[in-house]
GROMACS .gro file of C-alpha atoms in nm:
model
  254
    1MET     CA    1   9.438  10.961  12.828
    2ASN     CA    2   9.539  11.321  12.810
    3MET     CA    3   9.536  11.525  12.546
    4LYS     CA    4   9.902  11.537  12.499
    5ASN     CA    5   9.939  11.141  12.507
    6LYS     CA    6   9.607  11.105  12.265
    7SER     CA    7   9.769  11.356  11.988
    8LYS     CA    8  10.117  11.181  12.005
    9LYS     CA    9   9.895  10.836  11.940
   10GLU     CA   10   9.728  10.974  11.632
   11MET     CA   11  10.024  11.129  11.485
   12THR     CA   12  10.198  10.964  11.160
   13HIS     CA   13  10.448  11.033  10.918
   14PHE     CA   14  10.366  11.180  10.575
   15GLY     CA   15  10.712  11.173  10.402
   16PHE     CA   16  10.917  11.390  10.650
   17GLN     CA   17  10.614  11.550  10.785
   18ASN     CA   18  10.420  11.441  11.113
   19VAL     CA   19  10.055  11.459  11.020
   20TYR     CA   20   9.700  11.301  11.157
   21LYS     CA   21   9.640  10.941  11.089
   22ASP     CA   22   9.330  11.015  10.999
   23LYS     CA   23   9.431  11.277  10.722
   24LYS     CA   24   9.731  11.085  10.542
   25THR     CA   25   9.508  10.865  10.349
   26SER     CA   26   9.346  11.147  10.161
   27LEU     CA   27   9.709  11.334  10.161
   28VAL     CA   28   9.875  11.014  10.014
   29SER     CA   29   9.546  10.990   9.758
   30ASN     CA   30   9.591  11.342   9.627
   31ILE     CA   31   9.948  11.250   9.580
   32PHE     CA   32   9.858  10.971   9.324
   33HIS     CA   33   9.571  11.106   9.189
   34ALA     CA   34   9.832  11.398   9.085
   35VAL     CA   35  10.096  11.156   8.940
   36ALA     CA   36   9.870  10.890   8.799
   37SER     CA   37   9.883  10.965   8.412
   38GLN     CA   38  10.238  10.989   8.406
   39TYR     CA   39  10.300  10.700   8.693
   40ASP     CA   40  10.464  10.442   8.413
   41LEU     CA   41  10.683  10.667   8.260
   42MET     CA   42  10.809  10.811   8.551
   43ASN     CA   43  10.880  10.437   8.705
   44ASP     CA   44  11.083  10.356   8.408
   45LEU     CA   45  11.271  10.695   8.386
   46MET     CA   46  11.303  10.684   8.756
   47SER     CA   47  11.472  10.348   8.794
   48PHE     CA   48  11.615  10.320   8.402
   49GLY     CA   49  11.353  10.045   8.377
   50ILE     CA   50  11.504   9.849   8.641
   51HIS     CA   51  11.155   9.816   8.860
   52ARG     CA   52  11.047   9.571   8.542
   53MET     CA   53  11.309   9.294   8.658
   54TRP     CA   54  11.252   9.363   9.008
   55LYS     CA   55  10.862   9.243   8.976
   56GLN     CA   56  10.993   8.997   8.722
   57PHE     CA   57  11.123   8.845   9.031
   58MET     CA   58  10.860   8.870   9.217
   59ILE     CA   59  10.621   8.694   8.972
   60TYR     CA   60  10.881   8.409   8.975
   61ARG     CA   61  10.864   8.361   9.355
   62SER     CA   62  10.510   8.371   9.361
   63GLU     CA   63  10.431   8.012   9.295
   64VAL     CA   64  10.123   8.143   9.126
   65TYR     CA   65  10.008   7.894   8.877
   66VAL     CA   66   9.669   7.797   8.657
   67GLY     CA   67   9.341   7.835   8.893
   68CYS     CA   68   9.498   8.044   9.144
   69THR     CA   69   9.301   8.330   9.317
   70VAL     CA   70   9.566   8.639   9.336
   71LEU     CA   71   9.525   8.962   9.512
   72ASP     CA   72   9.720   9.248   9.358
   73LEU     CA   73   9.707   9.492   9.617
   74ALA     CA   74   9.773   9.852   9.545
   75GLY     CA   75   9.779   9.724   9.191
   76GLY     CA   76   9.815  10.103   9.052
   77THR     CA   77   9.842  10.091   8.675
   78GLY     CA   78   9.858   9.696   8.650
   79ASP     CA   79  10.179   9.541   8.587
   80LEU     CA   80  10.161   9.277   8.830
   81SER     CA   81   9.807   9.155   8.714
   82ILE     CA   82   9.927   9.147   8.351
   83GLN     CA   83  10.188   8.901   8.462
   84PHE     CA   84   9.945   8.717   8.721
   85SER     CA   85   9.674   8.702   8.476
   86ARG     CA   86   9.883   8.480   8.195
   87LEU     CA   87   9.977   8.270   8.508
   88VAL     CA   88   9.612   8.199   8.656
   89GLY     CA   89   9.458   8.135   8.272
   90ASN     CA   90   9.111   8.100   8.271
   91THR     CA   91   9.020   7.932   8.525
   92GLY     CA   92   9.201   8.151   8.771
   93ILE     CA   93   9.152   8.504   8.902
   94VAL     CA   94   9.305   8.836   8.967
   95VAL     CA   95   9.169   9.129   9.211
   96LEU     CA   96   9.305   9.482   9.109
   97ALA     CA   97   9.262   9.658   9.423
   98ASP     CA   98   9.371  10.018   9.505
   99ILE     CA   99   9.248  10.314   9.718
  100ASN     CA  100   9.310  10.527   9.436
  101ASP     CA  101   9.080  10.566   9.151
  102SER     CA  102   9.252  10.765   8.923
  103MET     CA  103   9.506  10.451   8.913
  104LEU     CA  104   9.278  10.217   8.903
  105HIS     CA  105   9.101  10.347   8.621
  106ILE     CA  106   9.433  10.361   8.428
  107GLY     CA  107   9.529  10.007   8.543
  108GLN     CA  108   9.236   9.919   8.367
  109LYS     CA  109   9.220  10.102   8.065
  110LYS     CA  110   9.593   9.938   8.022
  111LEU     CA  111   9.465   9.562   8.058
  112ARG     CA  112   9.164   9.628   7.849
  113ASN     CA  113   9.412   9.767   7.548
  114LEU     CA  114   9.597   9.455   7.616
  115GLY     CA  115   9.297   9.181   7.561
  116ILE     CA  116   9.277   9.110   7.915
  117LEU     CA  117   8.905   9.104   7.953
  118ASN     CA  118   8.796   8.784   8.155
  119ASN     CA  119   9.011   8.722   8.436
  120VAL     CA  120   9.098   9.040   8.632
  121ILE     CA  121   8.853   9.212   8.812
  122TYR     CA  122   8.868   9.594   8.972
  123ILE     CA  123   8.755   9.686   9.331
  124GLN     CA  124   8.876   9.981   9.490
  125ALA     CA  125   8.986   9.915   9.829
  126ASP     CA  126   9.155  10.030  10.180
  127ALA     CA  127   9.443   9.758  10.215
  128GLU     CA  128   9.362   9.812  10.621
  129ALA     CA  129   8.998   9.682  10.565
  130LEU     CA  130   9.006   9.472  10.269
  131PRO     CA  131   8.639   9.395  10.165
  132PHE     CA  132   8.688   8.993  10.117
  133SER     CA  133   8.588   8.661  10.280
  134GLU     CA  134   8.881   8.508  10.501
  135ASN     CA  135   9.070   8.237  10.302
  136THR     CA  136   9.001   8.411   9.974
  137PHE     CA  137   9.316   8.420   9.787
  138ASP     CA  138   9.621   8.192   9.711
  139CYS     CA  139   9.844   8.500   9.681
  140VAL     CA  140   9.850   8.841   9.776
  141ALA     CA  141  10.120   9.104   9.604
  142VAL     CA  142  10.231   9.431   9.737
  143SER     CA  143  10.438   9.634   9.498
  144PHE     CA  144  10.581   9.946   9.626
  145GLY     CA  145  10.267  10.010   9.803
  146LEU     CA  146  10.297   9.913  10.168
  147ARG     CA  147  10.527  10.232  10.269
  148ASN     CA  148  10.180  10.462  10.176
  149PHE     CA  149   9.946  10.283  10.432
  150THR     CA  150   9.886  10.449  10.747
  151ASN     CA  151   9.858  10.147  10.948
  152LYS     CA  152  10.126   9.905  10.795
  153GLU     CA  153  10.013   9.652  11.087
  154GLN     CA  154   9.669   9.684  11.041
  155ALA     CA  155   9.724   9.626  10.666
  156LEU     CA  156   9.958   9.300  10.720
  157PHE     CA  157   9.662   9.179  10.941
  158SER     CA  158   9.422   9.235  10.678
  159MET     CA  159   9.623   9.065  10.396
  160HIS     CA  160   9.664   8.742  10.669
  161ARG     CA  161   9.296   8.732  10.719
  162VAL     CA  162   9.207   8.706  10.330
  163LEU     CA  163   9.474   8.438  10.246
  164LYS     CA  164   9.412   8.120  10.215
  165PRO     CA  165   9.576   7.874  10.451
  166ARG     CA  166   9.924   7.781  10.317
  167GLY     CA  167   9.898   8.115  10.090
  168LYS     CA  168  10.215   8.325   9.969
  169LEU     CA  169  10.265   8.684  10.103
  170LEU     CA  170  10.469   8.950   9.865
  171ILE     CA  171  10.589   9.247   9.943
  172LEU     CA  172  10.802   9.422   9.658
  173ASP     CA  173  10.950   9.755   9.804
  174PHE     CA  174  11.266  10.004   9.875
  175GLY     CA  175  11.472   9.908  10.081
  176VAL     CA  176  11.832  10.022  10.283
  177PRO     CA  177  12.109   9.976  10.034
  178THR     CA  178  12.377   9.683  10.159
  179PHE     CA  179  12.642   9.869  10.126
  180LYS     CA  180  12.739  10.243  10.304
  181VAL     CA  181  12.908  10.394   9.990
  182LEU     CA  182  12.588  10.379   9.830
  183HIS     CA  183  12.391  10.571  10.072
  184LYS     CA  184  12.528  10.911   9.943
  185ILE     CA  185  12.492  10.830   9.593
  186TYR     CA  186  12.130  10.698   9.642
  187ASP     CA  187  12.076  11.011   9.843
  188LEU     CA  188  12.204  11.253   9.604
  189TYR     CA  189  12.013  11.086   9.350
  190SER     CA  190  11.661  11.056   9.540
  191PHE     CA  191  11.687  11.419   9.698
  192HIS     CA  192  11.853  11.646   9.468
  193ILE     CA  193  11.779  11.473   9.077
  194LEU     CA  194  11.458  11.250   9.123
  195PRO     CA  195  11.221  11.566   9.175
  196LYS     CA  196  11.355  11.751   8.896
  197ILE     CA  197  11.266  11.473   8.672
  198GLY     CA  198  10.926  11.452   8.785
  199LYS     CA  199  10.899  11.818   8.786
  200CYS     CA  200  11.032  11.804   8.416
  201ILE     CA  201  10.810  11.570   8.323
  202THR     CA  202  10.445  11.599   8.524
  203GLN     CA  203  10.537  11.977   8.618
  204ASP     CA  204  10.518  11.850   8.980
  205ILE     CA  205  10.837  11.860   9.242
  206ASN     CA  206  10.611  11.815   9.538
  207SER     CA  207  10.467  11.457   9.489
  208TYR     CA  208  10.815  11.308   9.376
  209ARG     CA  209  10.958  11.516   9.723
  210TYR     CA  210  10.699  11.272   9.916
  211LEU     CA  211  10.748  10.977   9.727
  212VAL     CA  212  11.141  10.974   9.822
  213GLU     CA  213  11.072  11.081  10.187
  214SER     CA  214  10.829  10.804  10.211
  215ILE     CA  215  11.138  10.547  10.082
  216ARG     CA  216  11.354  10.688  10.373
  217MET     CA  217  11.081  10.652  10.647
  218HIS     CA  218  10.951  10.283  10.527
  219PRO     CA  219  11.140   9.995  10.727
  220ASP     CA  220  11.444   9.857  10.702
  221GLN     CA  221  11.451   9.516  10.581
  222GLU     CA  222  11.495   9.327  10.929
  223THR     CA  223  11.218   9.573  11.076
  224LEU     CA  224  10.966   9.472  10.833
  225LYS     CA  225  11.066   9.133  10.841
  226ASN     CA  226  10.987   9.132  11.197
  227MET     CA  227  10.626   9.327  11.154
  228ILE     CA  228  10.542   9.042  10.915
  229ILE     CA  229  10.617   8.759  11.158
  230ARG     CA  230  10.422   8.963  11.426
  231THR     CA  231  10.136   8.959  11.235
  232GLY     CA  232  10.099   8.583  11.211
  233PHE     CA  233  10.312   8.473  10.881
  234ASN     CA  234  10.557   8.209  10.897
  235ASN     CA  235  10.857   8.141  10.665
  236VAL     CA  236  10.935   8.491  10.641
  237GLU     CA  237  11.264   8.573  10.428
  238TYR     CA  238  11.336   8.853  10.232
  239PHE     CA  239  11.584   8.917   9.895
  240ASN     CA  240  11.788   9.252   9.855
  241MET     CA  241  11.787   9.352   9.456
  242THR     CA  242  12.031   9.587   9.297
  243PHE     CA  243  12.259   9.608   9.649
  244GLY     CA  244  11.909   9.663   9.870
  245ILE     CA  245  11.746   9.940   9.667
  246ALA     CA  246  11.494   9.718   9.640
  247VAL     CA  247  11.366   9.462   9.859
  248LEU     CA  248  11.115   9.151   9.812
  249HIS     CA  249  10.965   8.999  10.131
  250CYS     CA  250  10.795   8.660  10.084
  251ALA     CA  251  10.582   8.485  10.372
  252TYR     CA  252  10.333   8.246  10.409
  253LYS     CA  253  10.011   8.195  10.640
  254CYS     CA  254   9.986   7.877  10.830
   0.00000   0.00000   0.00000
């Protein structure tokens, strides 16, 4: 392989920038270290609180019940883990996993303040190389995390490996709006208003500019569906929410 082809293969996107793949993880990590303390507040402000309804629909579609073992991957500050812990009960386990220790620390503190102590464990882990045995989890859920992974297909293979047969995959992330008339309004809000909100609240405009750019670089609904199918999942379907601004993909391991 000549150096030109090698360099091209090793590049990936970080927002709208091209960076070497082995650098992206640390760049993304720095972003989330910077925003961790205000992450929940910013989610509420940026989405007008609608993200909570998106996540509630994800929980509704999860098919998780008492005794299940659930992986909340890239779970950050633990919004999903709070809900899953109530569903699995005292006989189930929720693993809240995130590669970023700042986010994980805030999630752990939040859950403990809510009295959630016995059925949630916390693990710092890379989604592309999950440190769990095959066929461990009944459900793997990723909420607004997939677009930040360096190698999305490798992460999907890793999720497939740790799911039990007939286990369920749930991926909630941003999508492409279903109505073209929304695109300009969405772009105006995303590129001109959201970063300014981030600057006012966190004094950090660059992190929120990256987050907006990462949404635009994320695969659209059909592309992500096909990617999930290629990594071995079946019965893949997706649900557009808020006119496709957010999308829930669901799939099963055979």
